[in-house]
Short mmCIF file of C-alpha atoms in Angstrom, two decimals:
data_model
loop_
_atom_site.label_atom_id
_atom_site.label_comp_id
_atom_site.label_asym_id
_atom_site.label_seq_id
_atom_site.Cartn_x
_atom_site.Cartn_y
_atom_site.Cartn_z
CA MET V 22 24.94 -78.43 37.41
CA ALA V 23 25.54 -79.69 33.83
CA ALA V 24 23.96 -83.11 34.72
CA VAL V 25 20.87 -81.42 36.13
CA ILE V 26 20.42 -79.31 32.99
CA PHE V 27 21.01 -82.33 30.85
CA TRP V 28 18.27 -84.38 32.43
CA VAL V 29 15.79 -81.50 32.52
CA MET V 30 16.35 -80.82 28.81
CA ALA V 31 16.32 -84.54 28.02
CA VAL V 32 12.90 -84.86 29.62
CA VAL V 33 11.71 -81.67 27.84
CA ALA V 34 12.89 -83.03 24.49
CA VAL V 35 11.21 -86.40 24.99
CA LEU V 36 7.98 -84.69 26.09
CA GLY V 37 8.18 -82.49 22.96
CA GLY V 38 8.62 -85.60 20.94
CA ILE V 39 5.48 -87.09 22.40
CA GLY V 40 3.72 -83.87 21.79
CA VAL V 41 4.63 -83.95 18.13
CA VAL V 42 2.84 -87.34 17.58
CA ALA V 43 0.13 -86.97 20.21
CA SER V 44 -1.27 -83.52 19.40
CA ARG V 45 -4.48 -83.41 17.47
CA GLN V 46 -3.83 -79.97 16.14
CA PRO V 47 -1.14 -79.75 13.51
CA ILE V 48 0.04 -76.38 14.88
CA ARG V 49 0.65 -77.84 18.30
CA SER V 50 2.69 -80.68 16.72
CA VAL V 51 4.90 -78.05 14.92
CA LEU V 52 5.36 -76.07 18.15
CA SER V 53 6.27 -79.32 20.05
CA LEU V 54 8.94 -80.03 17.43
CA VAL V 55 10.31 -76.50 18.04
CA VAL V 56 10.51 -77.35 21.74
CA VAL V 57 12.55 -80.51 20.81
CA MET V 58 14.93 -78.44 18.67
CA LEU V 59 15.43 -75.86 21.42
CA ALA V 60 16.02 -78.56 24.07
CA LEU V 61 18.56 -80.31 21.73
CA ALA V 62 20.25 -76.87 21.27
CA VAL V 63 20.67 -76.55 24.98
CA GLU V 64 22.15 -80.04 25.08
CA PHE V 65 24.74 -78.94 22.47
CA LEU V 66 25.61 -75.97 24.67
CA ILE V 67 26.24 -78.29 27.69
CA LEU V 68 28.64 -80.24 25.47
CA SER V 69 30.32 -76.78 24.93
CA ALA V 70 29.47 -76.85 21.24
CA GLN V 71 28.49 -73.14 21.19
CA PHE V 72 28.45 -72.82 17.42
CA LEU V 73 26.16 -75.87 17.00
CA PHE V 74 23.84 -74.47 19.68
CA ALA V 75 23.45 -71.22 17.74
CA VAL V 76 23.17 -72.83 14.38
CA GLN V 77 20.62 -75.31 15.62
CA ILE V 78 18.40 -72.51 16.81
CA ILE V 79 18.95 -70.29 13.79
CA VAL V 80 18.52 -72.91 11.10
CA TYR V 81 16.08 -75.43 12.59
CA ALA V 82 14.12 -73.46 15.06
CA GLY V 83 14.42 -70.14 13.37
CA ALA V 84 13.98 -70.92 9.72
CA VAL V 85 12.81 -74.53 8.97
CA MET V 86 10.22 -74.72 11.67
CA VAL V 87 8.89 -71.21 10.88
CA LEU V 88 8.29 -72.53 7.31
CA PHE V 89 6.41 -75.55 8.71
CA LEU V 90 4.38 -73.23 10.95
CA PHE V 91 3.77 -70.97 8.01
CA VAL V 92 2.35 -73.82 5.87
CA VAL V 93 0.17 -75.21 8.69
CA ALA V 94 -1.23 -71.80 9.56
CA LEU V 95 -1.94 -71.12 5.90
CA LEU V 96 -3.80 -74.43 5.45
CA GLY V 97 -6.12 -73.50 8.23
CA PRO V 98 -6.68 -74.63 11.85
CA MET V 99 -7.99 -78.06 10.99
CA LYS V 100 -8.08 -80.61 13.76
CA GLU V 101 -7.06 -84.05 12.74
CA ARG V 102 -9.89 -86.39 13.52
CA ARG V 103 -9.40 -89.29 11.17
CA GLN V 104 -7.92 -92.46 12.49
CA LEU V 105 -6.99 -95.52 10.51
CA ARG V 106 -8.78 -98.69 11.60
CA PHE V 107 -5.79 -100.45 13.11
CA GLN V 108 -3.81 -97.24 13.92
CA TRP V 109 -3.02 -98.18 17.56
CA GLY V 110 -2.01 -101.70 16.76
CA LEU V 111 0.14 -100.69 13.78
CA ALA V 112 1.74 -97.90 15.80
CA LEU V 113 2.57 -100.30 18.66
CA LEU V 114 4.10 -102.70 16.16
CA VAL V 115 6.27 -100.18 14.46
CA ALA V 116 7.36 -98.80 17.90
CA LEU V 117 8.30 -102.25 19.06
CA VAL V 118 10.30 -103.02 15.95
CA PHE V 119 12.22 -99.70 16.14
CA GLY V 120 12.68 -100.16 19.90
CA GLY V 121 14.26 -103.54 19.25
CA PHE V 122 16.54 -102.12 16.58
CA LEU V 123 17.63 -99.36 18.96
CA TYR V 124 18.16 -101.78 21.85
CA SER V 125 20.23 -104.06 19.77
CA MET V 126 22.30 -101.41 18.17
CA LEU V 127 22.94 -99.20 21.27
CA GLY V 128 24.86 -102.09 22.85
CA SER V 129 27.60 -101.96 20.21
CA VAL V 130 28.06 -98.15 20.30
CA PRO V 131 31.16 -97.17 22.32
CA PHE V 132 30.58 -94.34 24.72
CA ARG V 133 33.55 -92.11 25.58
CA ALA V 134 33.74 -89.19 27.96
CA PRO V 135 34.62 -85.99 26.05
CA GLN V 136 38.33 -85.22 26.03
CA ARG V 137 38.60 -82.55 28.60
CA THR V 138 41.90 -81.07 27.47
CA ALA V 139 40.39 -79.87 24.19
CA LEU V 140 37.30 -78.17 25.64
CA SER V 141 38.63 -74.66 25.35
CA VAL V 142 38.86 -74.90 21.56
CA PHE V 143 36.25 -77.64 20.96
CA GLY V 144 33.01 -76.44 19.37
CA THR V 145 34.26 -72.87 18.74
CA VAL V 146 33.56 -71.29 15.37
CA GLN V 147 37.23 -71.53 14.40
CA ASP V 148 37.40 -75.15 15.26
CA ILE V 149 34.39 -76.12 13.30
CA ALA V 150 35.34 -73.96 10.34
CA TYR V 151 38.83 -75.57 10.37
CA GLY V 152 37.31 -79.04 10.21
CA LEU V 153 34.79 -78.07 7.52
CA PHE V 154 37.38 -76.62 5.20
CA THR V 155 40.19 -79.10 5.70
CA LYS V 156 39.35 -82.68 6.69
CA TYR V 157 35.58 -82.65 5.73
CA LEU V 158 35.79 -80.40 2.76
CA TYR V 159 34.68 -82.88 0.15
CA PRO V 160 31.76 -84.33 2.12
CA PHE V 161 30.70 -80.82 2.95
CA GLU V 162 30.77 -79.67 -0.70
CA LEU V 163 28.97 -82.87 -1.75
CA THR V 164 26.22 -82.19 0.71
CA SER V 165 25.76 -78.66 -0.58
CA VAL V 166 25.60 -80.03 -4.14
CA LEU V 167 22.77 -82.41 -2.96
CA LEU V 168 20.92 -79.38 -1.50
CA LEU V 169 21.39 -77.49 -4.73
CA VAL V 170 20.01 -80.39 -6.73
CA ALA V 171 16.97 -80.45 -4.41
CA ALA V 172 16.45 -76.76 -4.81
CA ILE V 173 16.68 -76.93 -8.54
CA GLY V 174 14.25 -79.77 -8.58
CA ALA V 175 11.79 -77.86 -6.36
CA ILE V 176 11.89 -74.80 -8.71
CA TYR V 177 11.50 -77.10 -11.72
CA LEU V 178 8.38 -78.73 -10.24
CA SER V 179 6.83 -75.53 -9.05
CA ARG V 180 7.49 -73.49 -12.17
CA GLY V 181 6.42 -76.34 -14.39
CA GLY V 182 9.24 -77.47 -16.60
CA HIS V 183 8.75 -78.48 -20.27
CA GLY V 184 7.14 -81.88 -19.81
CA ILE V 185 5.21 -80.89 -16.72
CA GLN V 186 3.65 -77.83 -18.46
CA ALA V 187 2.55 -80.05 -21.49
CA ARG V 188 1.05 -82.64 -19.11
CA ARG V 189 -0.78 -79.97 -17.10
CA GLU V 190 -2.31 -78.49 -20.28
CA GLU V 191 -3.40 -81.95 -21.30
CA ASP V 192 -5.08 -82.44 -17.89
CA ASP V 193 -6.78 -79.13 -18.23
CA ARG V 194 -8.08 -80.09 -21.66
CA ARG V 195 -9.50 -83.41 -20.29
CA ALA V 196 -11.16 -81.61 -17.42
CA MET P 21 33.13 -68.78 28.79
CA ASN P 22 33.33 -65.68 30.83
CA HIS P 23 30.21 -64.39 32.66
CA LEU P 24 30.10 -60.81 33.74
CA TYR P 25 33.53 -59.74 32.66
CA LEU P 26 34.82 -56.52 33.96
CA SER P 27 37.98 -55.72 31.99
CA TYR P 28 39.86 -53.29 34.25
CA PRO P 29 40.05 -53.43 37.28
CA ASN P 30 41.05 -56.97 37.31
CA PRO P 31 38.27 -59.32 38.43
CA GLY P 32 39.11 -60.82 41.76
CA GLY P 33 37.76 -60.59 45.29
CA ILE P 34 34.02 -61.04 45.23
CA PHE P 35 34.27 -62.75 41.68
CA SER P 36 36.40 -65.67 42.87
CA ASN P 37 33.73 -66.54 45.44
CA PRO P 38 31.12 -68.74 43.82
CA VAL P 39 28.22 -67.25 45.79
CA GLY P 40 29.36 -63.73 45.34
CA TYR P 41 29.82 -64.42 41.62
CA TRP P 42 26.12 -65.34 41.21
CA VAL P 43 25.03 -62.53 43.31
CA ILE P 44 26.86 -60.17 40.98
CA VAL P 45 25.38 -61.92 37.90
CA ALA P 46 21.88 -61.61 39.32
CA LEU P 47 22.49 -57.96 40.13
CA ALA P 48 23.84 -57.36 36.63
CA ILE P 49 20.74 -58.90 35.08
CA VAL P 50 18.38 -56.80 37.19
CA PHE P 51 20.40 -53.70 36.34
CA THR P 52 20.32 -54.59 32.61
CA LEU P 53 16.52 -55.08 32.72
CA PHE P 54 15.97 -51.79 34.48
CA VAL P 55 18.13 -49.82 32.04
CA LEU P 56 16.54 -51.53 29.04
CA LEU P 57 12.95 -50.90 30.20
CA THR P 58 13.79 -47.25 30.80
CA ALA P 59 15.61 -46.92 27.50
CA THR P 60 12.71 -48.49 25.66
CA ALA P 61 10.14 -46.23 27.28
CA TYR P 62 12.10 -43.19 26.30
CA THR P 63 12.70 -44.49 22.80
CA VAL P 64 8.87 -44.40 22.52
CA TRP P 65 8.88 -40.86 23.91
CA TYR P 66 11.68 -39.87 21.49
CA GLU P 67 9.83 -41.21 18.58
CA ARG P 68 6.62 -39.43 19.41
CA VAL P 69 8.39 -36.09 19.97
CA LEU P 70 10.25 -36.46 16.72
CA LEU P 71 7.16 -37.52 14.83
CA GLY P 72 5.55 -34.37 16.12
CA ARG P 73 8.51 -32.19 15.10
CA PHE P 74 8.66 -33.83 11.60
CA GLN P 75 4.96 -33.00 11.18
CA ARG P 76 5.28 -29.50 12.59
CA ARG P 77 3.27 -30.11 15.71
CA PRO P 78 4.51 -30.15 19.39
CA GLY P 79 4.16 -33.83 20.18
CA PRO P 80 3.58 -35.06 23.73
CA ASN P 81 4.19 -32.03 26.08
CA ARG P 82 1.45 -32.21 28.78
CA VAL P 83 2.55 -34.98 31.29
CA GLY P 84 5.69 -33.80 33.23
CA PRO P 85 8.38 -31.47 31.94
CA LEU P 86 8.74 -31.83 28.14
CA GLY P 87 6.19 -34.64 28.27
CA LEU P 88 8.80 -36.86 29.77
CA LEU P 89 6.33 -38.59 32.02
CA GLN P 90 3.99 -39.40 29.12
CA LEU P 91 5.19 -43.03 28.97
CA ALA P 92 4.61 -43.53 32.70
CA ALA P 93 1.05 -42.39 32.19
CA ASP P 94 0.64 -44.58 29.11
CA GLY P 95 2.04 -47.56 31.07
CA ILE P 96 -0.38 -47.20 33.88
CA LYS P 97 -3.25 -46.85 31.42
CA LEU P 98 -2.29 -49.95 29.55
CA ALA P 99 -1.64 -51.98 32.85
CA THR P 100 -5.00 -51.09 34.29
CA LYS P 101 -6.96 -51.68 31.14
CA GLU P 102 -9.35 -54.61 30.93
CA SER P 103 -7.53 -57.58 29.53
CA PHE P 104 -9.95 -58.55 26.83
CA ALA P 105 -9.60 -61.69 24.72
CA PRO P 106 -12.07 -62.18 21.75
CA ALA P 107 -14.08 -65.37 21.41
CA GLY P 108 -12.51 -68.32 19.67
CA VAL P 109 -8.85 -67.59 20.43
CA ASP P 110 -6.46 -70.40 21.16
CA PRO P 111 -6.17 -69.94 24.87
CA ILE P 112 -2.53 -71.00 25.27
CA LEU P 113 -0.93 -69.78 22.07
CA TYR P 114 -2.77 -66.38 22.44
CA LEU P 115 -0.62 -65.88 25.65
CA VAL P 116 2.52 -67.54 24.33
CA GLY P 117 2.88 -65.06 21.44
CA PRO P 118 3.54 -61.87 23.41
CA ALA P 119 5.63 -63.79 26.00
CA VAL P 120 8.02 -65.13 23.40
CA MET P 121 8.25 -61.65 21.87
CA VAL P 122 9.42 -60.03 24.97
CA ALA P 123 11.64 -62.90 26.14
CA ALA P 124 13.53 -62.99 22.81
CA ALA P 125 13.97 -59.21 22.82
CA PHE P 126 15.50 -59.18 26.29
CA LEU P 127 17.58 -62.44 25.83
CA ALA P 128 19.61 -60.77 23.12
CA TRP P 129 21.10 -58.45 25.74
CA ALA P 130 22.72 -61.40 27.45
CA VAL P 131 25.70 -61.05 25.12
CA ILE P 132 25.67 -57.36 24.09
CA PRO P 133 28.55 -55.47 25.80
CA VAL P 134 27.97 -52.00 27.10
CA GLY P 135 30.73 -49.41 27.35
CA ILE P 136 30.61 -47.44 30.59
CA TRP P 137 33.88 -45.91 31.54
CA TRP P 138 37.43 -45.62 30.18
CA GLY P 139 38.76 -49.23 29.58
CA PHE P 140 35.63 -50.54 31.45
CA SER P 141 32.83 -52.26 29.64
CA TYR P 142 30.22 -54.60 30.94
CA TRP P 143 28.43 -57.58 29.68
CA ILE P 144 26.55 -60.56 31.17
CA SER P 145 28.02 -63.28 29.15
CA ASN P 146 30.99 -63.36 26.68
CA ILE P 147 30.37 -66.40 24.57
CA ASN P 148 32.46 -67.37 21.55
CA VAL P 149 29.45 -67.06 19.16
CA GLY P 150 28.11 -63.76 20.54
CA ILE P 151 26.44 -62.27 17.45
CA LEU P 152 25.08 -65.68 16.37
CA PHE P 153 23.32 -65.92 19.72
CA VAL P 154 21.63 -62.54 19.03
CA PHE P 155 20.49 -63.88 15.65
CA ALA P 156 19.34 -67.06 17.29
CA VAL P 157 17.09 -65.41 19.81
CA SER P 158 15.84 -62.69 17.52
CA SER P 159 14.82 -65.47 15.03
CA MET P 160 12.24 -66.40 17.72
CA ASN P 161 10.44 -63.23 16.88
CA ALA P 162 8.86 -64.93 13.89
CA TYR P 163 7.07 -67.30 16.32
CA ALA P 164 5.82 -64.49 18.49
CA ILE P 165 4.30 -62.70 15.47
CA LEU P 166 3.06 -65.78 13.68
CA LEU P 167 1.47 -67.29 16.85
CA GLY P 168 -0.14 -64.01 17.79
CA GLY P 169 -1.60 -63.68 14.34
CA TRP P 170 -2.72 -67.28 14.13
CA SER P 171 -4.19 -67.62 17.62
CA SER P 172 -6.30 -64.50 17.46
CA ASN P 173 -8.89 -66.08 15.29
CA ASN P 174 -9.04 -63.00 13.03
CA LYS P 175 -8.25 -63.00 9.33
CA TYR P 176 -6.48 -59.66 9.42
CA SER P 177 -4.28 -60.84 12.31
CA LEU P 178 -3.49 -64.00 10.39
CA LEU P 179 -2.60 -61.99 7.24
CA GLY P 180 -0.27 -59.78 9.30
CA GLY P 181 1.37 -62.79 10.89
CA MET P 182 1.89 -64.50 7.51
CA ARG P 183 3.40 -61.35 5.98
CA ALA P 184 5.65 -60.95 9.01
CA ALA P 185 6.90 -64.52 8.92
CA ALA P 186 7.77 -64.25 5.17
CA GLN P 187 9.35 -60.97 5.63
CA LEU P 188 11.49 -62.04 8.65
CA ILE P 189 12.74 -65.20 6.97
CA SER P 190 13.56 -63.31 3.74
CA TYR P 191 15.60 -60.56 5.38
CA GLU P 192 17.32 -62.71 8.01
CA VAL P 193 19.40 -64.18 5.20
CA ALA P 194 20.53 -60.73 3.99
CA LEU P 195 21.13 -59.65 7.62
CA GLY P 196 23.35 -62.67 8.21
CA LEU P 197 25.29 -62.33 4.95
CA SER P 198 25.84 -58.54 5.52
CA LEU P 199 27.88 -59.37 8.61
CA VAL P 200 30.08 -62.09 7.17
CA PRO P 201 32.59 -59.61 5.80
CA ILE P 202 32.93 -58.18 9.34
CA PHE P 203 33.76 -61.65 10.63
CA ILE P 204 36.29 -62.12 7.86
CA ILE P 205 37.97 -58.81 8.69
CA THR P 206 37.92 -59.09 12.45
CA GLY P 207 38.29 -62.87 12.70
CA SER P 208 35.88 -63.05 15.58
CA LEU P 209 32.13 -63.35 16.33
CA ARG P 210 32.48 -61.80 19.77
CA LEU P 211 30.89 -58.34 19.85
CA GLN P 212 33.69 -57.16 22.22
CA ASP P 213 36.40 -58.16 19.75
CA ILE P 214 34.48 -56.51 16.79
CA ALA P 215 33.95 -53.20 18.75
CA ASN P 216 37.58 -53.13 19.83
CA PHE P 217 38.95 -54.06 16.37
CA SER P 218 42.20 -51.94 15.92
CA VAL P 219 44.47 -51.25 12.96
CA HIS P 220 47.99 -50.03 12.43
CA TRP P 221 47.65 -47.67 9.60
CA GLY P 222 50.87 -45.68 9.25
CA PRO P 223 51.00 -43.32 12.20
CA TYR P 224 47.52 -44.30 13.48
CA HIS P 225 47.24 -47.20 15.81
CA GLY P 226 43.87 -47.93 17.34
CA PRO P 227 40.25 -48.78 16.90
CA ILE P 228 38.47 -47.79 13.69
CA PRO P 229 34.77 -47.69 12.77
CA LEU P 230 34.39 -50.78 10.58
CA VAL P 231 31.92 -48.85 8.30
CA ILE P 232 35.06 -47.46 6.59
CA VAL P 233 36.23 -50.88 5.47
CA ALA P 234 32.80 -52.43 4.90
CA PRO P 235 30.39 -49.75 3.71
CA LEU P 236 28.23 -52.05 1.63
CA SER P 237 27.79 -54.33 4.68
CA PHE P 238 26.54 -51.35 6.64
CA VAL P 239 23.94 -50.41 4.01
CA ILE P 240 22.70 -54.06 3.70
CA TYR P 241 22.58 -54.29 7.49
CA MET P 242 20.57 -51.15 7.96
CA VAL P 243 18.01 -52.08 5.30
CA ALA P 244 17.69 -55.70 6.55
CA ALA P 245 17.57 -54.62 10.21
CA THR P 246 14.74 -52.14 9.41
CA ALA P 247 12.80 -55.00 7.82
CA GLU P 248 13.55 -57.40 10.75
CA THR P 249 12.11 -54.90 13.24
CA ASN P 250 9.01 -54.27 11.07
CA ARG P 251 9.68 -50.55 10.93
CA THR P 252 8.44 -48.32 8.13
CA PRO P 253 8.99 -48.67 5.12
CA PHE P 254 8.85 -52.42 5.88
CA ASP P 255 5.89 -52.41 8.26
CA LEU P 256 3.56 -54.39 6.08
CA PRO P 257 2.83 -56.88 8.86
CA GLU P 258 0.98 -54.10 10.74
CA ALA P 259 -0.13 -51.92 7.83
CA GLU P 260 -2.98 -50.16 9.63
CA GLN P 261 -4.82 -49.00 6.50
CA GLU P 262 -5.32 -52.52 5.23
CA LEU P 263 -4.77 -54.84 8.28
CA ILE P 264 -6.05 -52.62 11.13
CA GLY P 265 -3.05 -53.61 13.31
CA GLY P 266 -1.84 -56.86 11.80
CA TYR P 267 -0.83 -59.60 14.23
CA HIS P 268 -1.70 -57.50 17.33
CA THR P 269 -5.16 -56.35 16.31
CA GLU P 270 -6.82 -58.51 18.84
CA TYR P 271 -4.41 -57.75 21.68
CA SER P 272 -5.15 -55.22 24.38
CA GLY P 273 -3.91 -54.20 27.82
CA LEU P 274 -0.70 -55.79 29.13
CA LYS P 275 -0.42 -58.32 26.34
CA PHE P 276 -0.45 -55.55 23.74
CA THR P 277 2.14 -53.72 25.87
CA LEU P 278 4.44 -56.76 25.69
CA TYR P 279 4.33 -56.77 21.84
CA TYR P 280 4.89 -52.95 21.80
CA LEU P 281 7.80 -53.31 24.26
CA GLY P 282 9.36 -56.11 22.31
CA GLU P 283 9.19 -54.07 19.10
CA TYR P 284 10.76 -51.00 20.48
CA LEU P 285 13.44 -53.05 22.47
CA ASN P 286 14.32 -54.72 19.11
CA MET P 287 14.75 -51.32 17.65
CA VAL P 288 17.21 -50.37 20.45
CA THR P 289 18.93 -53.71 19.99
CA VAL P 290 19.59 -53.32 16.31
CA SER P 291 20.72 -49.74 16.83
CA THR P 292 23.19 -50.98 19.52
CA LEU P 293 24.43 -53.75 17.25
CA ALA P 294 25.01 -51.29 14.45
CA THR P 295 26.93 -49.10 16.86
CA LEU P 296 29.07 -51.95 18.12
CA ILE P 297 29.69 -53.49 14.74
CA PHE P 298 30.06 -50.62 12.37
CA PHE P 299 30.91 -47.59 14.52
CA ALA P 300 33.42 -48.86 17.03
CA GLY P 301 31.06 -49.03 20.00
CA TRP P 302 32.46 -47.11 22.90
CA HIS P 303 35.45 -45.66 21.06
CA PRO P 304 36.85 -42.99 21.19
CA ASN P 305 37.08 -42.64 24.97
CA ALA P 306 39.70 -41.36 27.44
CA PRO P 307 40.07 -41.06 31.22
CA TRP P 308 38.37 -37.70 31.03
CA PHE P 309 35.80 -38.78 28.44
CA PRO P 310 33.57 -41.60 29.65
CA ALA P 311 32.87 -44.40 27.18
CA PHE P 312 29.14 -44.35 27.67
CA ILE P 313 28.94 -40.87 26.04
CA PRO P 314 30.07 -41.88 22.56
CA PHE P 315 28.26 -45.26 23.00
CA VAL P 316 24.81 -43.77 23.83
CA ALA P 317 25.20 -40.98 21.43
CA LYS P 318 25.69 -43.32 18.55
CA ILE P 319 22.70 -45.44 19.60
CA VAL P 320 20.53 -42.38 19.82
CA GLY P 321 21.82 -41.36 16.41
CA PHE P 322 20.68 -44.70 14.93
CA LEU P 323 17.34 -44.42 16.67
CA PHE P 324 16.98 -40.84 15.10
CA LEU P 325 17.76 -42.45 11.73
CA TYR P 326 15.05 -45.06 12.14
CA ILE P 327 12.47 -42.47 13.13
CA TRP P 328 13.63 -40.26 10.26
CA LEU P 329 13.05 -43.15 7.80
CA ARG P 330 9.58 -43.67 9.21
CA ASN P 331 8.69 -40.09 8.60
CA THR P 332 10.13 -39.92 5.07
CA LEU P 333 9.52 -43.13 3.21
CA PRO P 334 6.19 -44.57 2.13
CA ARG P 335 5.46 -48.28 2.79
CA LEU P 336 6.69 -50.77 0.19
CA ARG P 337 4.25 -53.00 -1.76
CA TYR P 338 4.58 -56.75 -0.90
CA ASP P 339 6.11 -57.78 -4.17
CA MET P 340 8.64 -54.93 -4.02
CA LEU P 341 9.51 -56.11 -0.57
CA MET P 342 10.26 -59.63 -1.73
CA ARG P 343 12.10 -58.44 -4.82
CA LEU P 344 14.35 -56.19 -2.79
CA GLY P 345 15.10 -58.95 -0.28
CA TRP P 346 15.83 -61.80 -2.65
CA LYS P 347 16.92 -60.19 -5.91
CA VAL P 348 18.81 -57.10 -4.66
CA LEU P 349 20.07 -57.56 -1.04
CA LEU P 350 20.98 -61.21 -1.26
CA PRO P 351 23.12 -61.15 -4.43
CA LEU P 352 24.70 -57.85 -3.15
CA GLY P 353 25.52 -59.47 0.19
CA MET P 354 27.03 -62.60 -1.50
CA ALA P 355 29.18 -60.41 -3.82
CA ASN P 356 30.19 -58.39 -0.80
CA VAL P 357 31.38 -61.58 1.00
CA VAL P 358 33.38 -62.83 -2.03
CA VAL P 359 35.03 -59.52 -2.75
CA THR P 360 35.90 -58.84 0.92
CA ALA P 361 37.35 -62.36 1.25
CA ALA P 362 39.48 -61.88 -1.88
CA VAL P 363 40.74 -58.45 -0.74
CA VAL P 364 41.56 -59.73 2.80
CA VAL P 365 43.52 -62.67 1.34
CA ALA P 366 45.32 -60.46 -1.09
CA LEU P 367 46.30 -57.98 1.63
CA THR P 368 47.28 -60.39 4.31
CA GLY P 369 48.31 -63.40 2.25
#
């Protein structure tokens, strides 16, 4: 049962990934990415990581992708028609390079079966909270500081800080 | 993970048989769908009757006794209407919108427990992250509304969809934060555990309505849940005076019915969640006092509250809506979390 669901969702996720890059309409690309996120969430659930499943949907599919969709819908339903001159050749080259990297690196990754004894506590809210607030407390807090810095930066740029405001006024005067 | 858990009598017999187990699960799902559809239809009837009473007119009273069959008549009318799609719509996304809406609304009920009899409650799935699952599927509503608004090829629809997406994202944060104190107090995200949360206060041993210990959570939850379900005074996405109908302006027939159904089902869902989380769900009950009576009575009470709000409050302006969400509810919710955590640590050590 779990294997069947895994393969179905794996195919769905890969098809969604293809949809992201192959769609001509930006809105279709965004929705394909939502499909990828949802398929990955189901994969988490098969690994009995229930909390990750819920958070993956709430944060990525429910909030981040809605903002993407919001921006795309605001910018208008433009179809992407432009193509670079050597786009196909370039794309193929990049894909081959990354495929080579993946192939050479995957060989050295050790794959283990999940430890079955711990499955009743693994992935529960309590388990993840325990990990986050004991063993991984400092990395966790550092990541949140990083996010805070990004948020402050975004506010500074959009509000127009001291230097930015002066430069904008200068631009206006020139125009 | 426990599917279809029947507390007492002890599950055994047909449940230990794998085929019988899935038969029971399928029957449970069909039963839940039937009850929910009926409940949703009568929520619409209840709202229309109350709207009438609040405005000193009779409300629906022609079809059937007390107008009880009005919704059946409306359903037949909507189902047999010509399904019309305007020119220039996005053919796939135009259909995906209402489908996502109704699917998300029903999926939430996979983890919501229902009290039926004394010591006997019923749910389809009892997962560790119960309430987060409800939030996860209800966050899909934003797609339903945004896609419906975008794909309709109508600027009013698009404006409605945009407003809805911004509103849903803003109030989802406050909604989630309002429940964190509940998780701190009960130590669980399972709706069953939250509804059954019991205390030993002097001579009293037993379940309590959590609204007593977390009143601010309740207030924030009610405001945010009203915004999440697009009910007045937060119904800017479908403000009929300025946007005709908002995101569902271009929908008719069955597709419109799906949006409508999803909206009212979400209203029932948030009322049920409020009952389970803040008002002890199916308690009090006894062998001679079936659990579904307090359970349903509380849900109907919350529905009444929502309809009452709709009749009383005028719609907010857009900047007021955003200010309330980000500058009032969010800081209040955070302070609530910190204070509750401090009190719980001080009391339990």
